[in-house]
Amino acid sequence: MELDDLKDLMGLLKDTDITELQVEKDGVKVKIKRERFFGHLEVHPTAPSVKEESKKEEVLETEKGLFTITSPIVGTFYRSPSPEAEPFVEIGARVKKGQVLCIIEAMKLLNEIESEIDGVVTRILVENGHPVEYGEPLFLIEPVS
Amino acid sequence: MNNENIVGFLKQKADFISGTEMANALKITRAAVWKRIKHLRKNGYTIESSPSKGYKLIKTPDLSIEEIKDSLTDTTKIIGREIIFYDSLVSTNITATELAERGYADGTVVISDCQTGGKGRLERKWLSPPGKNLYMSIILRPEILPRNASMLTIISAVSSAIAIRRLSNIHVSIKWPNDIMVSEKKLGGILTEMKADMDRLHHAIIGIGVNINMDISDMPDDIKQIATSLKNETKTSLSRTELAIEILKELDKWYSILLKTYKGKEDIGIIIKEWSRLSSTIGQKVKVTAVNKVFTGIAEGIDEDGYLILKLSNNSLKKISAGDVQHLRRG
């Protein structure tokens, strides 16, 4: 969830009589509470514990047997090396361990994210050019042996 | 075997120095002296020799790895302990990455006279003709978490700007995060690439390109409008060797400070303050172009990770991690 999303939510509340709103998106829970008489907004982000503890392992085996590739830094997500170039991978692509999946950029520091396993890309969780948080899941990979 | 000491001897004397004198001082044979002289000549040194008088240095090459090594030997702790020179590379960052993967040490420097595929952010081309500019990449292996690595960009900009100011007296400034500018024209750029997973930074490659002796007439039309060189600003040629030395010395200093901040022995504020002092972005009205969005606001400063804090028109603050910054008016 982004700051802009929060602002939208708060704007939405402003002109209504609703005093409390709880939203969950992408695993992030946000509770917005409004004191009617003072007219100000209180924001209580309640981060889920998974994100908070940001596990040491980059690759986590999920229940479905899919591997999650997460971002090691806060930055901007790029699916291709340049705006004109083809994406590194598409859904359904067979990838090898060590193959570059995307680039995360933070202040011109470009971090190539590699697949940790041989497998098939089953989901791409972030849109090109979007900001990502530390530990945010980027790809789901179905392992092949 | 190194040639540094020979260069040192030759530089001390304006006149001829005998092979025997150098051989004795360096505790090597006269044949070894001759071998080193031959090596230096191959690397662009003009050395006159006379059977009776010995050797005399006439001209040093504009880019001399021997001299860079010699200058850094006693002054830097980490940077430039190993320097590798190439006449031509596709890109110094690519070669440095390969060397890093082969295990080359923290502080190893790769310099090339020219690049056939020099690149900047998002694979943009970086003009890299031979004999004119400085193209170098430094391998860094700090023992830090990848999420703390963004400051590497900040220290490389600080080091480059300080070195260029000192050597050229040109008032260069940093445009966030690490473009080296003269007024609003680009003089140098830095591209950092790293290999990391969640818990470990394997290596970071700092690629530094500075336009030194390139003439404006050497540049294609679309570059002319947005770029400049030190020669174009000062109207004199500058030594690529000296600039490389100055940048690497400064980088060694700021890298040491950065490593100390991670251990809590130095305050990160020192680096932020220095970057802010050298930056032309802070306080300016700027337009930031990210992939899908454009933000306009006042650049308030950078946070302790080096991210740009932008004050938007509705007075809210926006943190920027990547994008092209355009200064809308001089502050």
XYZ file of C-alpha atoms in Angstrom:
476
model
C 0.000 0.000 0.000
C 1.331 3.390 -0.915
C 1.106 6.790 0.691
C -1.128 7.877 -2.177
C -3.552 5.046 -1.442
C -3.712 6.169 2.175
C -4.365 9.721 1.148
C -7.171 8.581 -1.117
C -8.708 6.660 1.758
C -8.448 9.595 4.096
C -9.961 11.873 1.475
C -12.813 9.431 1.075
C -13.558 9.542 4.789
C -13.364 13.280 5.084
C -16.735 14.045 3.576
C -18.657 11.207 5.155
C -19.913 10.317 8.590
C -17.783 7.222 8.760
C -15.418 7.391 11.709
C -13.545 4.161 11.373
C -12.331 2.186 8.384
C -10.191 -0.906 8.139
C -8.676 -1.985 4.832
C -6.455 -4.842 3.861
C -4.444 -4.792 0.655
C -1.438 -6.877 -0.385
C -1.189 -8.186 3.147
C -0.955 -4.736 4.729
C -3.717 -3.796 7.132
C -4.536 -0.163 7.662
C -6.976 1.205 10.171
C -8.083 4.787 9.812
C -9.976 6.406 12.649
C -11.557 9.807 12.690
C -12.565 11.859 15.668
C -15.694 13.487 14.383
C -15.632 16.582 16.513
C -12.031 17.526 15.957
C -12.086 16.575 12.335
C -8.576 15.134 12.191
C -7.467 11.781 11.006
C -5.468 9.228 12.863
C -3.618 6.590 10.957
C -2.619 3.346 12.634
C -0.799 1.152 10.195
C -0.727 -2.380 11.515
C 2.007 -4.159 9.644
C 1.599 -7.894 9.386
C 4.145 -9.892 11.320
C 5.633 -11.557 8.247
C 6.882 -8.243 6.930
C 7.977 -7.041 10.311
C 10.270 -9.937 10.963
C 11.573 -10.012 7.386
C 12.954 -13.499 7.349
C 16.613 -14.044 6.673
C 15.948 -16.379 3.799
C 15.253 -14.676 0.508
C 13.487 -17.702 -0.815
C 10.582 -18.899 1.246
C 8.724 -22.008 0.421
C 5.041 -21.238 0.445
C 2.257 -23.699 1.135
C 1.640 -24.300 -2.539
C 5.238 -25.280 -3.074
C 6.049 -22.025 -4.833
C 9.178 -20.041 -4.120
C 8.955 -16.358 -3.386
C 11.667 -14.009 -4.581
C 11.751 -10.903 -2.398
C 13.440 -7.523 -2.674
C 16.646 -7.063 -0.652
C 16.373 -3.253 -0.841
C 13.878 -0.400 -0.959
C 13.738 0.861 -4.513
C 12.082 0.895 -7.907
C 11.207 -2.331 -9.711
C 12.178 -2.755 -13.365
C 11.212 -5.740 -15.454
C 13.624 -4.875 -18.272
C 17.166 -3.458 -18.482
C 15.909 -0.358 -20.328
C 12.465 1.043 -21.168
C 12.796 -0.109 -24.782
C 14.091 -3.579 -24.008
C 12.128 -6.784 -23.611
C 11.351 -7.859 -20.029
C 13.845 -10.244 -18.446
C 11.061 -12.793 -17.886
C 7.351 -13.257 -18.562
C 4.835 -15.431 -16.775
C 5.364 -19.017 -17.829
C 9.066 -18.511 -18.543
C 11.386 -21.297 -17.575
C 14.243 -19.831 -15.529
C 17.535 -21.195 -14.309
C 19.152 -20.584 -10.969
C 21.206 -17.392 -11.252
C 19.167 -16.001 -14.135
C 18.302 -12.300 -13.800
C 14.585 -11.722 -13.152
C 14.448 -7.977 -12.632
C 16.371 -4.916 -11.488
C 15.681 -2.962 -8.332
C 17.063 0.561 -8.415
C 17.694 2.757 -5.449
C 19.427 5.997 -6.271
C 21.195 4.740 -9.351
C 22.316 1.700 -7.449
C 21.100 -1.085 -9.673
C 20.537 -4.441 -8.103
C 19.988 -7.375 -10.420
C 17.745 -9.911 -8.743
C 18.492 -13.486 -9.719
C 16.381 -16.592 -9.440
C 17.460 -18.765 -6.554
C 16.147 -21.914 -8.155
C 15.397 -23.615 -11.484
C 11.716 -23.207 -12.168
C 8.827 -21.581 -13.958
C 7.676 -18.017 -13.290
C 4.063 -18.359 -12.156
C 3.378 -14.859 -10.882
C 4.908 -11.423 -11.162
C 3.699 -9.499 -8.137
C 4.868 -5.966 -8.899
C 4.250 -3.720 -11.874
C 7.134 -2.264 -13.838
C 8.336 1.034 -12.403
C 6.587 0.644 -9.083
C 8.327 1.215 -5.767
C 9.065 -1.838 -3.643
C 9.761 -2.182 0.039
C 12.486 -4.164 1.716
C 11.394 -7.801 1.823
C 8.483 -7.284 -0.560
C 7.645 -10.389 -2.633
C 8.409 -9.878 -6.343
C 8.009 -13.236 -8.082
C 6.542 -16.647 -7.409
C 8.524 -19.445 -8.979
C 7.351 -23.011 -9.315
C 10.360 -25.255 -8.866
C 11.262 -27.902 -11.422
C 13.727 -30.657 -10.820
C 57.597 -6.678 -10.704
C 56.659 -3.032 -10.634
C 57.788 0.009 -12.499
C 56.722 2.591 -9.966
C 60.081 3.187 -8.384
C 61.768 3.714 -11.726
C 59.219 6.394 -12.591
C 59.854 8.009 -9.228
C 63.602 8.168 -9.886
C 63.175 9.505 -13.371
C 60.754 12.181 -12.177
C 63.078 13.384 -9.414
C 65.797 14.186 -11.893
C 65.387 16.711 -14.626
C 68.588 15.355 -16.129
C 69.911 11.893 -16.975
C 70.199 9.277 -14.272
C 72.433 6.277 -14.774
C 71.143 2.750 -14.899
C 73.721 1.704 -12.341
C 72.528 4.311 -9.847
C 68.934 3.120 -10.112
C 69.945 -0.539 -10.027
C 71.930 -0.004 -6.834
C 69.221 1.999 -5.128
C 66.523 -0.539 -6.000
C 68.774 -3.524 -5.360
C 68.126 -4.983 -8.799
C 70.362 -5.722 -11.770
C 70.989 -3.263 -14.588
C 69.285 -5.728 -16.903
C 66.171 -5.518 -14.730
C 66.293 -1.717 -14.946
C 66.464 -1.968 -18.717
C 63.514 -4.357 -18.772
C 61.405 -1.928 -16.780
C 62.370 1.004 -18.981
C 61.241 -1.039 -21.968
C 57.945 -1.768 -20.241
C 57.376 1.913 -19.480
C 58.053 2.878 -23.080
C 55.464 0.389 -24.173
C 53.017 2.099 -21.847
C 53.380 5.538 -23.346
C 56.448 6.942 -21.572
C 59.037 8.692 -23.680
C 62.439 7.945 -22.130
C 65.662 9.034 -23.723
C 68.674 6.815 -23.189
C 72.360 7.460 -23.634
C 75.030 4.798 -23.194
C 77.219 7.137 -21.174
C 74.670 9.167 -19.195
C 71.777 6.780 -18.579
C 68.071 7.577 -18.843
C 66.015 10.741 -18.983
C 62.258 11.070 -18.777
C 60.924 13.227 -21.599
C 57.187 12.705 -21.444
C 54.770 10.824 -19.214
C 51.606 9.435 -20.728
C 48.377 11.325 -20.067
C 46.935 8.245 -18.406
C 49.606 6.407 -16.451
C 48.661 3.433 -14.337
C 52.216 3.336 -12.964
C 51.829 6.828 -11.580
C 48.388 6.130 -10.148
C 49.683 3.029 -8.391
C 52.722 4.928 -7.165
C 50.638 7.750 -5.694
C 48.191 5.454 -3.958
C 50.713 3.004 -2.508
C 51.306 4.913 0.704
C 48.104 6.893 0.921
C 45.054 4.663 0.518
C 43.980 1.862 2.823
C 41.548 -0.058 0.605
C 40.976 1.639 -2.743
C 43.490 0.965 -5.507
C 45.563 -1.688 -3.787
C 45.139 -3.380 -7.146
C 44.629 -1.471 -10.402
C 44.045 -3.121 -13.749
C 44.358 -1.176 -16.980
C 42.900 -1.952 -20.393
C 43.260 -0.130 -23.697
C 39.670 -0.862 -24.602
C 36.693 -2.495 -22.903
C 33.018 -2.824 -23.680
C 32.383 -1.313 -20.255
C 34.537 -1.054 -17.150
C 31.520 -2.046 -15.040
C 31.085 -5.303 -16.970
C 34.760 -6.217 -16.585
C 34.814 -5.200 -12.916
C 31.750 -7.395 -12.306
C 33.515 -10.351 -13.920
C 36.621 -9.734 -11.825
C 34.523 -9.402 -8.662
C 32.900 -12.742 -9.412
C 36.365 -14.229 -9.775
C 37.157 -13.022 -6.272
C 39.108 -9.791 -6.784
C 39.517 -7.844 -3.551
C 37.665 -4.912 -2.021
C 39.018 -1.716 -3.593
C 40.206 -3.195 -6.906
C 40.130 -0.568 -9.679
C 39.534 -1.153 -13.395
C 40.483 1.656 -15.786
C 40.101 1.685 -19.545
C 41.321 4.184 -22.116
C 38.038 3.814 -23.980
C 34.739 1.934 -23.840
C 32.887 0.520 -26.817
C 29.644 0.092 -24.882
C 29.821 2.615 -22.050
C 26.467 2.885 -20.358
C 24.504 4.804 -17.803
C 21.247 4.265 -15.997
C 18.601 2.272 -17.911
C 21.264 1.268 -20.441
C 21.660 4.787 -21.781
C 24.811 5.251 -23.812
C 27.842 6.927 -22.251
C 30.161 8.487 -24.833
C 33.597 6.921 -24.290
C 36.195 7.855 -26.943
C 39.876 6.915 -26.398
C 42.570 9.291 -25.157
C 40.157 11.839 -23.713
C 38.198 10.954 -20.618
C 38.276 8.890 -17.470
C 36.353 5.632 -17.279
C 36.901 3.555 -14.186
C 35.102 1.064 -11.990
C 35.826 0.148 -8.421
C 34.953 -3.168 -6.805
C 33.645 -2.741 -3.263
C 32.874 -5.515 -0.833
C 31.589 -3.844 2.301
C 30.268 -6.193 4.948
C 26.878 -4.552 5.152
C 23.275 -5.446 4.454
C 22.143 -4.741 0.891
C 19.469 -2.403 2.182
C 22.186 -0.173 3.598
C 24.093 -0.021 0.320
C 22.486 3.084 -1.131
C 25.029 5.294 0.613
C 27.720 3.889 -1.706
C 26.168 6.057 -4.412
C 26.340 9.103 -2.162
C 30.020 8.670 -1.208
C 31.106 8.128 -4.803
C 29.410 11.383 -5.821
C 30.973 13.234 -2.895
C 34.454 11.871 -3.707
C 34.224 12.716 -7.402
C 32.914 16.236 -6.821
C 35.582 17.072 -4.222
C 38.367 15.703 -6.448
C 37.195 17.594 -9.536
C 36.766 20.852 -7.619
C 40.244 20.544 -6.126
C 41.983 19.748 -9.395
C 40.154 22.012 -11.815
C 38.857 24.845 -9.640
C 35.582 24.404 -11.473
C 32.571 24.700 -9.201
C 30.984 21.354 -9.974
C 27.916 20.290 -8.066
C 26.006 17.073 -7.496
C 22.555 16.574 -8.925
C 20.668 13.933 -6.958
C 21.687 11.287 -6.547
C 25.096 11.350 -8.188
C 25.391 13.288 -11.424
C 28.370 15.637 -11.542
C 27.227 18.900 -13.084
C 28.678 22.228 -14.177
C 25.720 24.598 -14.092
C 23.049 22.439 -15.679
C 25.366 20.442 -17.936
C 26.570 16.954 -17.179
C 30.306 16.518 -16.637
C 30.354 13.116 -15.034
C 28.134 10.250 -14.121
C 28.252 7.383 -11.694
C 26.524 4.063 -12.099
C 26.551 1.580 -9.253
C 25.598 -2.034 -9.776
C 25.476 -4.657 -7.103
C 24.976 -8.342 -6.586
C 23.153 -9.139 -3.400
C 20.612 -11.362 -1.799
C 18.534 -10.625 1.286
C 21.216 -11.077 3.880
C 24.440 -10.421 2.047
C 25.957 -7.949 -0.355
C 28.310 -9.948 -2.564
C 29.879 -6.957 -4.264
C 29.096 -3.496 -5.534
C 30.653 -1.969 -8.639
C 31.025 1.810 -8.705
C 31.414 3.001 -12.291
C 32.682 6.555 -12.676
C 32.862 8.420 -15.973
C 34.191 11.971 -16.216
C 34.456 14.045 -19.392
C 37.929 15.561 -19.211
C 39.593 16.490 -22.497
C 36.724 15.801 -24.875
C 35.882 18.809 -27.069
C 32.284 19.837 -27.564
C 32.884 19.211 -31.271
C 33.572 15.550 -30.399
C 30.015 15.186 -29.119
C 26.943 14.315 -31.159
C 24.353 17.091 -31.387
C 21.921 15.643 -28.855
C 24.699 15.353 -26.253
C 26.173 18.837 -26.906
C 23.151 20.508 -25.352
C 23.320 18.587 -22.097
C 26.986 17.716 -21.555
C 30.289 19.433 -21.009
C 33.922 18.541 -20.295
C 36.581 19.976 -18.009
C 38.530 21.143 -21.054
C 35.477 22.955 -22.336
C 35.059 24.710 -18.986
C 38.703 25.538 -18.210
C 39.982 25.893 -21.782
C 43.017 23.787 -20.849
C 43.757 20.082 -20.904
C 43.775 18.274 -17.577
C 45.654 15.134 -16.612
C 43.525 12.016 -16.497
C 46.143 10.463 -14.224
C 45.874 13.209 -11.636
C 42.101 13.171 -11.617
C 42.021 9.401 -11.196
C 44.437 9.713 -8.257
C 42.400 12.430 -6.567
C 39.075 10.617 -6.974
C 40.482 7.328 -5.679
C 42.116 9.022 -2.679
C 38.863 10.756 -1.768
C 36.872 7.572 -2.271
C 39.231 5.746 0.073
C 38.625 8.405 2.711
C 34.823 8.452 2.397
C 34.560 4.682 2.103
C 36.451 4.373 5.412
C 34.096 6.887 7.024
C 31.076 4.998 5.670
C 32.345 1.675 6.996
C 32.815 3.304 10.407
C 29.228 4.584 10.405
C 27.985 1.016 10.034
C 29.935 0.104 13.145
C 28.554 3.094 15.012
C 31.988 4.732 15.158
C 31.144 7.619 12.877
C 27.974 9.636 12.346
C 26.224 9.208 8.988
C 25.379 12.915 9.297
C 28.946 13.756 8.228
C 28.347 12.195 4.830
C 24.844 13.646 4.418
C 26.165 17.088 5.297
C 29.031 16.870 2.823
C 26.748 15.649 0.044
C 24.289 18.472 0.785
C 27.090 21.032 0.735
C 28.158 19.875 -2.730
C 24.658 19.405 -4.090
C 22.760 21.817 -6.302
C 19.490 19.924 -5.866
C 18.618 20.801 -2.273
C 16.277 23.760 -1.968
C 15.455 23.680 -5.666
C 12.151 23.260 -7.347
C 12.567 19.983 -9.190
C 10.718 17.684 -11.491
C 11.361 13.991 -10.932
C 10.502 11.608 -13.730
C 10.033 8.062 -12.547
C 8.859 5.242 -14.779
C 5.128 5.850 -14.630
C 4.905 9.081 -12.676
C 6.174 12.614 -12.573
C 6.530 14.498 -9.301
C 7.127 18.205 -8.929
C 8.143 19.776 -5.674
C 10.867 21.343 -3.589
C 13.854 19.122 -2.819
C 14.003 19.297 0.977
C 17.033 17.107 1.484
C 18.118 13.504 1.616
C 17.403 11.068 4.414
C 19.949 8.827 6.078
C 19.660 6.286 3.262
C 20.268 9.015 0.685
C 16.703 9.008 -0.641
C 15.426 12.339 -1.931
C 12.751 14.016 0.190
C 10.418 16.022 -1.994
C 7.910 18.505 -0.617
C 4.913 18.379 -2.921
C 2.579 21.301 -3.632
C 0.115 20.082 -0.983
C 2.980 20.248 1.550
C 3.161 16.475 1.957
C 6.542 14.774 1.766
C 7.406 12.180 -0.839
C 10.422 9.908 -0.666
C 12.054 9.194 -4.026
C 14.286 6.192 -4.584
C 14.848 6.432 -8.343
C 14.169 8.782 -11.198
C 15.536 11.561 -13.385
C 15.770 14.893 -11.637
C 15.355 18.125 -13.535
C 16.066 21.437 -11.797
C 13.262 23.815 -12.700
C 14.939 27.027 -11.583
C 18.114 28.050 -9.841
C 17.772 28.327 -6.080
